[in-house]
Every structure is written in structure tokens, then in C-alpha cells.
Amino acid sequence: MSHSAFLQLDPRQYGLADAHADDVALLNRVLGETLCEQGLDNLRVAARHLLTARGAASAALGRDPDDTHGLLRAYTLFFQLLNTAEQVQIVRANREQRATADADSVRDTVQGAVLELRRRGLSAADMQSLLDRSDICPVLTAHPTEARRRAVLDKLHAVARLLAARSRECHWPDPDAPLSRQAPGEEDLRRTLTALWQTEEVRHAALTVDDEVRNALYFFEHTILRVVPWLHEDMRSALRDAWPDEEFDIPPFLRYRSWVGGDRDGNPNVTPEVTWRTAIAHRETMLRLYEEQVAVVRRDLSVSARVAPPSRSLLRSLEEDRAAIGPVPLPPSAPAEPYVAKLSYIAARLQAAREHLEEVRALGPRSESWPSHGTGYVHGADFEADLRLVERSLSAGNGQRLARGGALADLIVQVRTFGLHLAALDVRQHSGEHELAVEELLAAAGALPARRRYRELKESDRVRVLTREILSPRPLAPAEWSAAPRGCAVIDAVRTVRAIHRSMSPRAVTHYVVSMTHRLSHVLEALLLAREAGLARWADTEAGGRRLESDIDIVPLIETIEDLRNADALLAAMFANRAYRAQLDARGRAQEVMLGYSDSSKDGGYLAANWSLHDTQARIAATCRRQRVDLRVFHGRGGTVGRGGGRSNRAIASQPPGAFDGAIRFTEQGEVIAFRYGLPAIAHLHLEQIVSASLLAAAPARRRREEPVWQQTMADLASASRSAYRSLVYEDPDFWSFYTQATPIAHISRLPIASRPVFRPDRGIVGLNDLRAIPWVFAWVQSRYVLPGWFGIGSGLAACIEADSDGLERLRAMYRRWPFFQMVVDNAQLELLRAHMPTAALYAARVRPTELGERFHALIEHEYDLTCALVLKVTEQKSLVAPEQVVRRFADLRNPVVAPLNRMQVALMDRWDREGSVAAPGDPWHGALLLSIAGIAAAMQSTG
């Protein structure tokens, strides 16, 4: 161990792979040297002192907040570097596995999945059918779970590239670099770490929604747009290997959507103008990137007409371009290089589309008329048609390799996947806001019973009024009418969607999500608002009747345990309603249903929520089959296990039989986005696992059964678990006092990491019901209880084992043979491993009165010990996550090093409470406390 290292830490003692251990040792040493160069060797000494627990954290705080701030920053940076080394090791291990394994034995890959399907007996026609119905849709969200600044992430990605280059994990040397820079060295690493140290970790001001949009666009531009063509090439190669004599059409099986800039639920900062700007930013980014890619393709296709004559169709298109567009800048070689000429006209059409977008931007969303698109592309299909023309002409002239690979093929995949809109933007709003807006609309139109308010009506009367008004072609609002501010914001948001459709593209916003959908009227309210804005409208048919035309899908979001139980009844009521049946027919008899993992877990605990969600999927799938409706489940998963996180591929594989036919959506949130999409190789690995799991889960195969006795056992487990959870969290009147003192929730609410408030608008820290699910989990992670990811499991397992002499053996059989139960238990093991009761006891000791903290800590610790013991019995393991030794080693390395951060955070919270401080901007002690939150988030690789 180098004397100059930041911490006296030998990574090899934890059993890390050699290359990984070398990376950690290098980063530890260079960080220590960087601190010395900055004149901060005292921080290194203090960090080592805290690590060996030779001094109390309160003493380490001293009297100078700047020293405390520096020590916290050093620890935080160390963990960020540790996480980066872990990312590089994941890529390294994955590549080593592929290099040493047989092609047909590599797991979780597109190639492995396709070959497995061939072994199952799928024909080429079966495979084409599977591809045609595959629609995998990750959705980026802006939930407040990313505690790091964009500038910090950029530099950490640079560290990853340097580590990868050292172990030949990326393309090196760079042919454009001078010879003196052909190999990455420690000097590059020192330079990057110096920049990291001199970059502020915590933002001084909260993110705006526009900031969040730019952050999301960063991942699209730098990672996602590059990785999607990579996956298509994987698919082409796998299909060629499995069916060498067949031709396949590979559709865009992977598409993206975004909530960033459209998610209005509880975020007053997402105004209609913000949604409008977001749609423009998406289209503008996509057009700019296409122009850059077209320039690359144009350089590639310097094909001479004398050597390889183009097709007549291509030549004819050039004549049409000249007539429609007029002269464009062409290189001198263009007359002899028809593809260069064609791509120059394509570039001109893209430029015209950007100019049209500037006119649209200037008019704003309230415009009544929109400029003509002129010669610019209107839809991605028009752009694709031109590229396909080039592809066919090249193929006809013996240029198949140029047509079906390289930059042109990648561009075609991008256009088919992202269109001109990049990622469809979802708009989400809370059902309560719709009630207010609809009440104003109906009152203004005189559509309510005399002297009655809409919210006073029974559900049956609400449904009757809403159905009547949706079926009526007349507008509700008088031309001169204006709603109150809250209602106006709801109505203007829907009208803005209509403006985006008319001025840009209907593909730019396709789904409207209704949060907290409790009943049929909540769905009909959204449909009525869509009809009022012109997103849904009645049209005459040739037969003399009327049909509904609709430009948007209405998506109910089912979140609470009670609503999950009633979800199939809700769908049945929707499908039976005349007005909603018209909407269903207008949208191709397809229905998307979003399931909320975060709020259901907060409501009923981890085990009860997971079973409710699984059971709900089976029931709503059966309802849709009976009504001949195509179902797509939208999984609202969070980043942590307590909010539905975990490995997405295992979640896909564990869905109930009949609930998945190839179409799926799921959220990607917060720091999960930075981890999964920060490096292209990690993004490729993540997406390949999802695609392979989706193919295998959706393919025709032997029907997998879920034993009825297992289902009943799960229901019993969930019930006992939920009782234990709610007795602690909701039924004990002193719990809220314990929670607010034993976690840093009060300070998390002031951490400037997102535009969305931690609490519901106009509410403070008054109770659990007002607290969002994300900070609920965030605070438990900080205090090392990690309670939302495991609490109640032990009670559930104990009840099952005690109630039946065969209970333990049945649970073991369920774990061995039922993917769903195995996933639930294994995810809980990860959270149990991350929890640390001795550290959590430090937080409980802060609680006043003392006996309150002691009582709750004893309750939680008892459940923790019970859960660990029974999980090991059920899994028949000797230690938690025993099959995942790499995960275990990562945790063993982190645990001793994060303890000093926790001790410092507790000391800072105590100081804050003792001195009665008020969080004022620029307060140095509070800044240190906020930094401790960011540091523990980095150490735990999790916020909420």
C-alpha cells in the first residue's frame, strides 16, 4: 500500500479481480497524491484516522466547516471513483466472458437468445413474427434521485475511459493524437482528478426543468443514439447465424420515451411552455445530429457513377430534388458522384426542417396557424424513404456492403427508431387536478345538474355526465371563457400537446398518463379534456354514422395496493363504457396500463407491493384477452429495490404467464440513468440483457405454470408482511417522530438535486402521506436501515413456516422453481446486504426521547435479524447473495469505508439541531451536511 494513498486500503484482500484491484489501488493512490498537490494532506490524514475509528466523528468536525467540507468531499470523490472502477470492471468481465465462452452459451445476449429460440424449434417465420411485435420502450424520467452535477459526471466518465484504455478495453491509440500522447498514463488521470477536486459537488441552486431536459438529451446524444444501431447489428448477426438462408426485416424493436419536461404530477415547474420548449429541443437535437451523420455518410459514399452506375430511381429523384429545392452547395465531384449529390439534397431538407422549427418556436404554442414545412422533412418516414432509395441503389450496383453496414445502415436504424422527434414525450398529471379543471369546464357549459358541483356527484353520476359530454361533438368552453389558474394550467397543457402535434409531429407526444387513477371517472376526465382540446374529435363516416378520431392514448397509473386489487375491474368498466370504447377503437384496440412500484411499496411494504403488482398483471392481462384488447404494461420502476428496482431482465423473465407478448415500457430514473447510460459499453450491456430477456419471455414456448398453492402462499406471505409493515409505519403514532429524527429527511428536502419538490405542493414535513416515495427511500438508504427494500419479509416468512409443517419446504421449492419468487427474494438479499444495523443505531440514538429511538430501533433490528435468518433458510445459503460473489465483494469493500461518512453525518445533524440553526443560503455547516448526503449516496450507489 502506497504511503501517498488516500486510505490505507488493500483492495486485493476483498477478492477483487486483479485488474479491478489494480484500478482501485491506482485511483486510491492518485487521489491521495492529488490532495497533497492541493496542499490538503491534512484531509488524507484525517480520513485515515476516521477509517480506523481512532477518533470520534464529532472531533473530526473541529471548528472549521471548511476542513469538514473538504474531508467530506474527499470521501465522496473516493466513492465516485470506486463506482467508476466498478463500471469498468463490469464491462471488462462481460467481454472476458464472451471471449472465452462458446457462441451459443453466452447468457443475456441477443445472440444467445436467438440461438436458444432456434433450439426451441422456432421457424424463421415465427422469429419474424416475434420481431414484429417486439416493442421495448425505456422511459427516461427526471425524478430527484441524481445527486451529482453534470460537470462531475462528465469527469467521472473521463476517468472510466482512461481506466478502460489502460487495460485495452477501448480503441487505443487514437490515430489523430500526437505520438507523445499515444498511451494513456497517470498524468491524464491526475489532470482529471485535479479538475474533479476543483469542481463543486453540490449545486448551489436547484435544477430547473430546462436543465433536466438538457441532461436527458446528453445521454441520448452521447450514448443512446450510438448504442441502438449497435444492438440492431447484434440482431442481424444473430439471425444470420441462426437462419443463414433467410432474410429478415428487423423493425425498430427498441424505442425511447421521456417524462422530462412532460411530467406535471406534483411539479408546478413543468408548465405548458416548458413542455413546448422540450418538444422543440428534442426535434432540434435530432435534426442537428442527423445533419452531422449525413455529412459522415456523404464522405463514405464517394461512389463514382462510372464505376457503379446508380439506379434510375435515384437519378430521377435527383431531378425532382433540383426542381423542388433548387441549387444547393455541391462539391466539384458531385456530377460524377450521384450519392454525394443525393445526400447534399437530403442535408438541405434537414436544414429546411430546422428553419421551419425556428419559425414554430417564434410563434409559440398559442398560435392558431402554423407555417408550411416547405421543402423540409415533415416526418421521419420521408427522411427514411430517401435513405432507403440510396440503400437500394447501392445494393443494385454491387454495393451491398456499403448499403447494409456502416454509417448509412446506422443512420437508417436511427431514423426508424427516433424519427424526427427523438423520443416521444409523455404528459402526466394527477387525477385530482383533472377533477378541478373538469368541474370548471362543466360549470361554464351549464352541463351539471342544477346547483350541483361536479366533485359532489356520486361516481355513477360523474360517469354519466362525462360520457354524455365526450359523446357530444359540441365544445364545452365558451369562446370567451377563461378558467381559474389551476384549471387553466391543466387545460393549457392539453392544448399545448395539440399545438405540438399540429406544428411538429403527432409522434412527439403520444401518451397521457393519469396519476392516482382510482376509478373510471378519472380516465374519462382525461378523455374529455383531450376532446375539448381537439386531440380527440368526432368525424362523419361514409355510412352516415360517426367515429372518434384520437391522437393520444390515455394511460391509467395504478399505484396503491387497493387500486392494484381493483385494476381488472377498472379496465372492465373502461371497456364497457360507450365513450371509452370509441377511444379504444380509435387507438387500434390497444391499451397501456402503468403500474406504480414506488407508491405501492410505500403503501404496503416491499413484499406486499411486489405480489400485488404481479397478481395485477395476470388479472388485467386476462381482462384484456377477454375483450380482445392488446395490453402493454408500463412498469413505473424506481432505481432502488424498495421502489421496484433491480435487474430489469430478471423482472421481465418473471412476469406472470400471458401478461407479456413483446410490448413493454419501464422507467429509467435518477442515478440509474447515469450508471446505465454514462458509458456506451454499459448501456449496450444493459439493453442487450433487456432485449434478450424480452425475446425469450415473449416467444411461443411451453406454457409456464404458476402453481395455485404457490400463489396462495404468496398471498398469505404478502398479507402477513403488510401487517408487520403497516403496524410499524402507519399504525404507530410515534413513527413519524422517529423517522424525521433518525434519518436526514429534513435536509434531503433542501438538497438542490431536481426541479420537483420533495413534498406535495403547498405542504411541508407534516406526515408520511405528504412525502413522496423517492425521498422516503432516499432517507432510509442514508441512515443504513434501507428499510423499504426488506422490512416485513421476515414476518411473512415466519407466519408461513409456523402455519404449516410443509411451509419451509414449499418456500424452498418456490425459490428454486418460480422466477418471480426468486427475483423478489434475491432483490431483498441485496438490500439486506446494504443495510447495516450498527450504523443505523447511531441515527436512532439521536431520537428524543431516547426510549423512542431505542424502541423503534429494536423493532427494526429484530425484523432485520429474522429476515436474514429466514432468507438464508429458504435459499439454503450460508451467506447473503452467496451466488453473487462479485456483488458480495463489492459490498465488503464499501462497508468499512462508508461508516466514517455516516458518523460525520450524524455529528453534523446533531450540531445542526443543538445550535438551532436555520438553513440559510451559503451556511457552511449546512453545506457540509448536504455534502454528506451526496457522499453517502455515492457510497451506497443509491439515493431513492
Short mmCIF file of C-alpha atoms in Angstrom, two decimals, residues 101-391:
data_model
loop_
_atom_site.label_atom_id
_atom_site.label_comp_id
_atom_site.label_asym_id
_atom_site.label_seq_id
_atom_site.Cartn_x
_atom_site.Cartn_y
_atom_site.Cartn_z
CA ALA A 101 -17.42 -18.85 -23.97
CA ASP A 102 -18.93 -20.68 -26.92
CA ALA A 103 -21.18 -18.53 -29.09
CA ASP A 104 -24.32 -20.44 -28.13
CA SER A 105 -23.62 -20.49 -24.39
CA VAL A 106 -23.27 -16.77 -23.70
CA ARG A 107 -26.14 -15.72 -21.44
CA ASP A 108 -28.13 -12.50 -21.53
CA THR A 109 -27.08 -11.60 -25.07
CA VAL A 110 -29.04 -11.12 -28.26
CA GLN A 111 -27.05 -13.89 -29.90
CA GLY A 112 -27.66 -16.27 -27.01
CA ALA A 113 -31.41 -15.54 -27.02
CA VAL A 114 -31.79 -16.01 -30.78
CA LEU A 115 -29.87 -19.29 -30.76
CA GLU A 116 -31.93 -20.50 -27.81
CA LEU A 117 -35.13 -19.73 -29.74
CA ARG A 118 -33.80 -21.67 -32.70
CA ARG A 119 -33.10 -24.62 -30.39
CA ARG A 120 -36.67 -24.41 -29.13
CA GLY A 121 -37.84 -25.02 -32.67
CA LEU A 122 -38.85 -21.53 -33.80
CA SER A 123 -39.02 -21.16 -37.56
CA ALA A 124 -37.80 -18.09 -39.41
CA ALA A 125 -41.45 -17.03 -39.81
CA ASP A 126 -42.00 -17.39 -36.05
CA MET A 127 -38.92 -15.30 -35.41
CA GLN A 128 -40.07 -12.59 -37.82
CA SER A 129 -43.45 -12.50 -36.08
CA LEU A 130 -41.73 -12.15 -32.71
CA LEU A 131 -39.61 -9.27 -34.00
CA ASP A 132 -42.67 -7.55 -35.46
CA ARG A 133 -44.47 -7.47 -32.12
CA SER A 134 -41.41 -6.61 -30.04
CA ASP A 135 -41.65 -3.07 -28.73
CA ILE A 136 -39.30 -2.39 -25.83
CA CYS A 137 -39.56 1.13 -24.53
CA PRO A 138 -37.34 2.56 -21.77
CA VAL A 139 -38.61 5.90 -20.47
CA LEU A 140 -36.20 8.46 -19.03
CA THR A 141 -37.56 10.34 -16.04
CA ALA A 142 -36.35 13.32 -14.04
CA HIS A 143 -37.22 12.13 -10.56
CA PRO A 144 -34.96 13.73 -7.89
CA THR A 145 -32.53 10.86 -7.43
CA GLU A 146 -29.38 12.13 -9.14
CA ALA A 147 -27.30 13.94 -6.54
CA ARG A 148 -24.36 14.64 -8.85
CA ARG A 149 -23.85 17.54 -11.19
CA ARG A 150 -23.45 17.08 -14.92
CA ALA A 151 -19.90 18.51 -14.72
CA VAL A 152 -18.96 15.84 -12.17
CA LEU A 153 -20.45 13.05 -14.28
CA ASP A 154 -18.51 14.20 -17.34
CA LYS A 155 -15.21 13.96 -15.49
CA LEU A 156 -16.04 10.57 -13.99
CA HIS A 157 -16.75 9.29 -17.48
CA ALA A 158 -13.34 10.56 -18.50
CA VAL A 159 -11.81 8.54 -15.63
CA ALA A 160 -13.66 5.46 -16.91
CA ARG A 161 -12.26 5.93 -20.38
CA LEU A 162 -8.74 6.26 -19.00
CA LEU A 163 -9.06 3.09 -16.92
CA ALA A 164 -10.51 1.22 -19.88
CA ALA A 165 -7.72 2.42 -22.12
CA ARG A 166 -5.08 1.23 -19.66
CA SER A 167 -6.47 -2.30 -19.86
CA ARG A 168 -7.15 -2.12 -23.61
CA GLU A 169 -10.89 -2.03 -23.06
CA CYS A 170 -11.44 0.65 -25.69
CA HIS A 171 -9.98 1.63 -29.03
CA TRP A 172 -6.47 2.97 -28.46
CA PRO A 173 -4.26 4.50 -29.67
CA ASP A 174 -6.03 7.44 -31.20
CA PRO A 175 -4.65 7.84 -34.73
CA ASP A 176 -5.26 11.57 -34.62
CA ALA A 177 -3.31 12.10 -31.40
CA PRO A 178 0.38 13.06 -31.46
CA LEU A 179 2.84 10.24 -30.86
CA SER A 180 3.70 11.59 -27.44
CA ARG A 181 0.08 11.01 -26.36
CA GLN A 182 -0.47 7.55 -27.82
CA ALA A 183 -0.79 5.79 -24.46
CA PRO A 184 -2.89 6.99 -21.54
CA GLY A 185 -0.82 7.50 -18.42
CA GLU A 186 -1.16 8.57 -14.86
CA GLU A 187 -0.65 12.18 -15.87
CA ASP A 188 -4.01 12.12 -17.69
CA LEU A 189 -5.60 10.65 -14.60
CA ARG A 190 -4.02 13.22 -12.29
CA ARG A 191 -5.22 16.02 -14.54
CA THR A 192 -8.78 14.68 -14.48
CA LEU A 193 -8.77 14.17 -10.71
CA THR A 194 -7.47 17.69 -10.20
CA ALA A 195 -10.38 19.01 -12.25
CA LEU A 196 -12.78 16.82 -10.27
CA TRP A 197 -11.45 18.13 -6.97
CA GLN A 198 -11.78 21.72 -8.12
CA THR A 199 -15.37 21.21 -9.33
CA GLU A 200 -18.19 21.89 -6.85
CA GLU A 201 -20.01 18.66 -5.93
CA VAL A 202 -23.37 20.06 -4.82
CA ARG A 203 -25.33 22.59 -6.85
CA HIS A 204 -25.87 25.99 -5.31
CA ALA A 205 -29.34 26.23 -6.85
CA ALA A 206 -31.94 23.64 -7.68
CA LEU A 207 -32.15 22.28 -11.18
CA THR A 208 -34.70 23.83 -13.48
CA VAL A 209 -36.79 21.64 -15.75
CA ASP A 210 -34.84 23.00 -18.72
CA ASP A 211 -31.64 21.82 -17.01
CA GLU A 212 -33.15 18.36 -16.63
CA VAL A 213 -34.12 18.31 -20.30
CA ARG A 214 -30.56 19.16 -21.29
CA ASN A 215 -29.25 16.40 -19.02
CA ALA A 216 -31.55 13.84 -20.62
CA LEU A 217 -30.55 14.98 -24.11
CA TYR A 218 -26.91 14.47 -23.14
CA PHE A 219 -27.49 10.73 -22.67
CA PHE A 220 -29.39 10.47 -25.93
CA GLU A 221 -26.68 12.26 -27.86
CA HIS A 222 -23.62 10.64 -26.29
CA THR A 223 -24.85 7.10 -25.64
CA ILE A 224 -28.34 6.00 -26.67
CA LEU A 225 -28.17 7.10 -30.30
CA ARG A 226 -24.89 5.21 -30.67
CA VAL A 227 -25.95 2.03 -28.90
CA VAL A 228 -29.27 1.40 -30.67
CA PRO A 229 -27.63 0.72 -34.10
CA TRP A 230 -25.11 -1.47 -32.27
CA LEU A 231 -27.97 -3.62 -30.96
CA HIS A 232 -29.51 -3.84 -34.43
CA GLU A 233 -26.20 -5.12 -35.76
CA ASP A 234 -26.16 -7.69 -32.94
CA MET A 235 -29.61 -8.80 -34.05
CA ARG A 236 -28.63 -9.02 -37.73
CA SER A 237 -25.58 -11.09 -36.87
CA ALA A 238 -27.52 -13.42 -34.56
CA LEU A 239 -30.28 -14.00 -37.11
CA ARG A 240 -27.70 -14.68 -39.81
CA ASP A 241 -26.03 -17.30 -37.60
CA ALA A 242 -29.31 -18.98 -36.65
CA TRP A 243 -31.01 -18.91 -40.06
CA PRO A 244 -28.24 -18.34 -42.64
CA ASP A 245 -30.53 -18.85 -45.64
CA GLU A 246 -33.31 -16.50 -44.54
CA GLU A 247 -33.87 -12.77 -44.92
CA PHE A 248 -35.34 -10.79 -42.04
CA ASP A 249 -36.81 -7.32 -41.73
CA ILE A 250 -35.64 -6.01 -38.38
CA PRO A 251 -38.12 -3.39 -37.18
CA PRO A 252 -37.23 -0.77 -34.55
CA PHE A 253 -37.70 -3.14 -31.61
CA LEU A 254 -36.26 -0.61 -29.14
CA ARG A 255 -37.74 2.88 -28.81
CA TYR A 256 -37.38 5.59 -26.19
CA ARG A 257 -39.74 7.97 -24.49
CA SER A 258 -39.22 10.65 -21.88
CA TRP A 259 -41.07 12.20 -18.97
CA VAL A 260 -38.55 15.02 -18.64
CA GLY A 261 -40.43 18.23 -19.38
CA GLY A 262 -43.83 16.50 -19.57
CA ASP A 263 -44.33 15.08 -16.08
CA ARG A 264 -46.56 17.64 -14.39
CA ASP A 265 -47.67 15.50 -11.43
CA GLY A 266 -46.71 17.43 -8.33
CA ASN A 267 -44.24 19.62 -10.19
CA PRO A 268 -45.53 23.15 -10.70
CA ASN A 269 -42.35 23.97 -12.60
CA VAL A 270 -43.47 21.85 -15.59
CA THR A 271 -45.62 24.48 -17.26
CA PRO A 272 -47.20 24.21 -20.73
CA GLU A 273 -44.43 26.47 -22.03
CA VAL A 274 -41.79 24.08 -20.64
CA THR A 275 -43.43 21.12 -22.41
CA TRP A 276 -43.48 23.15 -25.62
CA ARG A 277 -39.78 24.03 -25.29
CA THR A 278 -38.95 20.39 -24.54
CA ALA A 279 -40.62 19.12 -27.71
CA ILE A 280 -38.72 21.72 -29.72
CA ALA A 281 -35.43 20.80 -28.03
CA HIS A 282 -35.99 17.12 -28.88
CA ARG A 283 -36.65 17.85 -32.55
CA GLU A 284 -33.85 20.40 -32.80
CA THR A 285 -31.32 17.99 -31.29
CA MET A 286 -32.40 15.20 -33.61
CA LEU A 287 -32.19 17.34 -36.76
CA ARG A 288 -28.75 18.64 -35.81
CA LEU A 289 -27.41 15.15 -35.15
CA TYR A 290 -28.88 13.88 -38.40
CA GLU A 291 -27.13 16.65 -40.31
CA GLU A 292 -23.84 15.59 -38.74
CA GLN A 293 -24.47 11.93 -39.56
CA VAL A 294 -25.48 12.72 -43.16
CA ALA A 295 -22.17 14.50 -43.59
CA VAL A 296 -20.39 11.32 -42.45
CA VAL A 297 -22.39 9.16 -44.87
CA ARG A 298 -21.73 11.60 -47.69
CA ARG A 299 -17.98 11.28 -47.12
CA ASP A 300 -18.29 7.49 -47.12
CA LEU A 301 -20.30 7.24 -50.34
CA SER A 302 -17.88 8.78 -52.83
CA VAL A 303 -19.05 6.17 -55.33
CA SER A 304 -18.33 7.01 -58.97
CA ALA A 305 -21.20 6.72 -61.42
CA ARG A 306 -18.73 5.36 -63.99
CA VAL A 307 -17.61 2.53 -61.71
CA ALA A 308 -21.01 1.70 -60.16
CA PRO A 309 -23.91 3.35 -62.02
CA PRO A 310 -26.80 4.41 -59.77
CA SER A 311 -30.36 3.22 -60.26
CA ARG A 312 -32.82 5.08 -62.46
CA SER A 313 -34.91 5.79 -59.38
CA LEU A 314 -32.01 7.59 -57.76
CA LEU A 315 -31.29 9.65 -60.86
CA ARG A 316 -34.97 10.55 -61.16
CA SER A 317 -35.04 11.63 -57.52
CA LEU A 318 -32.08 13.94 -58.16
CA GLU A 319 -34.05 15.66 -60.94
CA GLU A 320 -37.03 16.04 -58.59
CA ASP A 321 -34.76 17.45 -55.87
CA ARG A 322 -33.29 20.02 -58.24
CA ALA A 323 -36.78 21.12 -59.27
CA ALA A 324 -38.15 21.30 -55.71
CA ILE A 325 -35.17 22.60 -53.77
CA GLY A 326 -33.15 24.47 -56.31
CA PRO A 327 -29.40 24.82 -56.23
CA VAL A 328 -27.55 23.57 -53.14
CA PRO A 329 -23.82 23.69 -52.38
CA LEU A 330 -22.22 20.69 -54.09
CA PRO A 331 -18.59 19.62 -54.21
CA PRO A 332 -16.90 19.71 -57.64
CA SER A 333 -17.04 15.91 -57.81
CA ALA A 334 -20.83 15.79 -57.43
CA PRO A 335 -21.69 15.30 -61.15
CA ALA A 336 -19.68 12.08 -61.16
CA GLU A 337 -20.73 11.03 -57.64
CA PRO A 338 -24.54 10.81 -57.54
CA TYR A 339 -24.72 9.65 -53.91
CA VAL A 340 -22.80 12.72 -52.80
CA ALA A 341 -25.32 14.83 -54.67
CA LYS A 342 -28.31 12.98 -53.22
CA LEU A 343 -27.01 13.31 -49.68
CA SER A 344 -26.41 17.01 -50.25
CA TYR A 345 -30.10 17.40 -51.07
CA ILE A 346 -31.00 15.33 -48.02
CA ALA A 347 -28.89 17.71 -45.92
CA ALA A 348 -30.73 20.65 -47.48
CA ARG A 349 -34.09 19.14 -46.49
CA LEU A 350 -32.86 18.71 -42.93
CA GLN A 351 -31.69 22.32 -42.89
CA ALA A 352 -35.10 23.44 -44.17
CA ALA A 353 -36.75 21.43 -41.38
CA ARG A 354 -34.59 23.26 -38.82
CA GLU A 355 -35.55 26.61 -40.32
CA HIS A 356 -39.22 25.65 -40.10
CA LEU A 357 -38.70 24.72 -36.46
CA GLU A 358 -37.29 28.17 -35.75
CA GLU A 359 -40.46 29.72 -37.17
CA VAL A 360 -42.57 27.43 -35.00
CA ARG A 361 -40.53 28.35 -31.92
CA ALA A 362 -41.09 32.05 -32.58
CA LEU A 363 -44.88 31.62 -32.87
CA GLY A 364 -45.28 29.76 -29.56
CA PRO A 365 -47.85 27.15 -28.50
CA ARG A 366 -50.84 29.50 -28.57
CA SER A 367 -50.61 30.19 -32.29
CA GLU A 368 -53.72 29.48 -34.37
CA SER A 369 -51.83 28.80 -37.60
CA TRP A 370 -48.53 27.22 -38.46
CA PRO A 371 -46.06 27.85 -41.28
CA SER A 372 -45.67 25.43 -44.16
CA HIS A 373 -42.86 22.88 -43.90
CA GLY A 374 -41.69 23.94 -47.36
CA THR A 375 -39.02 21.59 -48.67
CA GLY A 376 -38.12 20.35 -45.20
CA TYR A 377 -38.89 16.88 -43.94
CA VAL A 378 -42.21 16.66 -42.11
CA HIS A 379 -41.96 13.11 -40.79
CA GLY A 380 -39.18 10.63 -40.17
CA ALA A 381 -40.77 8.37 -42.80
CA ASP A 382 -39.97 10.94 -45.52
CA PHE A 383 -36.33 11.05 -44.43
CA GLU A 384 -36.17 7.25 -44.27
CA ALA A 385 -37.62 6.96 -47.78
CA ASP A 386 -34.73 8.99 -49.20
CA LEU A 387 -32.17 6.91 -47.31
CA ARG A 388 -33.81 3.68 -48.46
CA LEU A 389 -33.58 4.90 -52.03
CA VAL A 390 -29.83 5.30 -51.59
CA GLU A 391 -29.63 1.87 -49.95
#
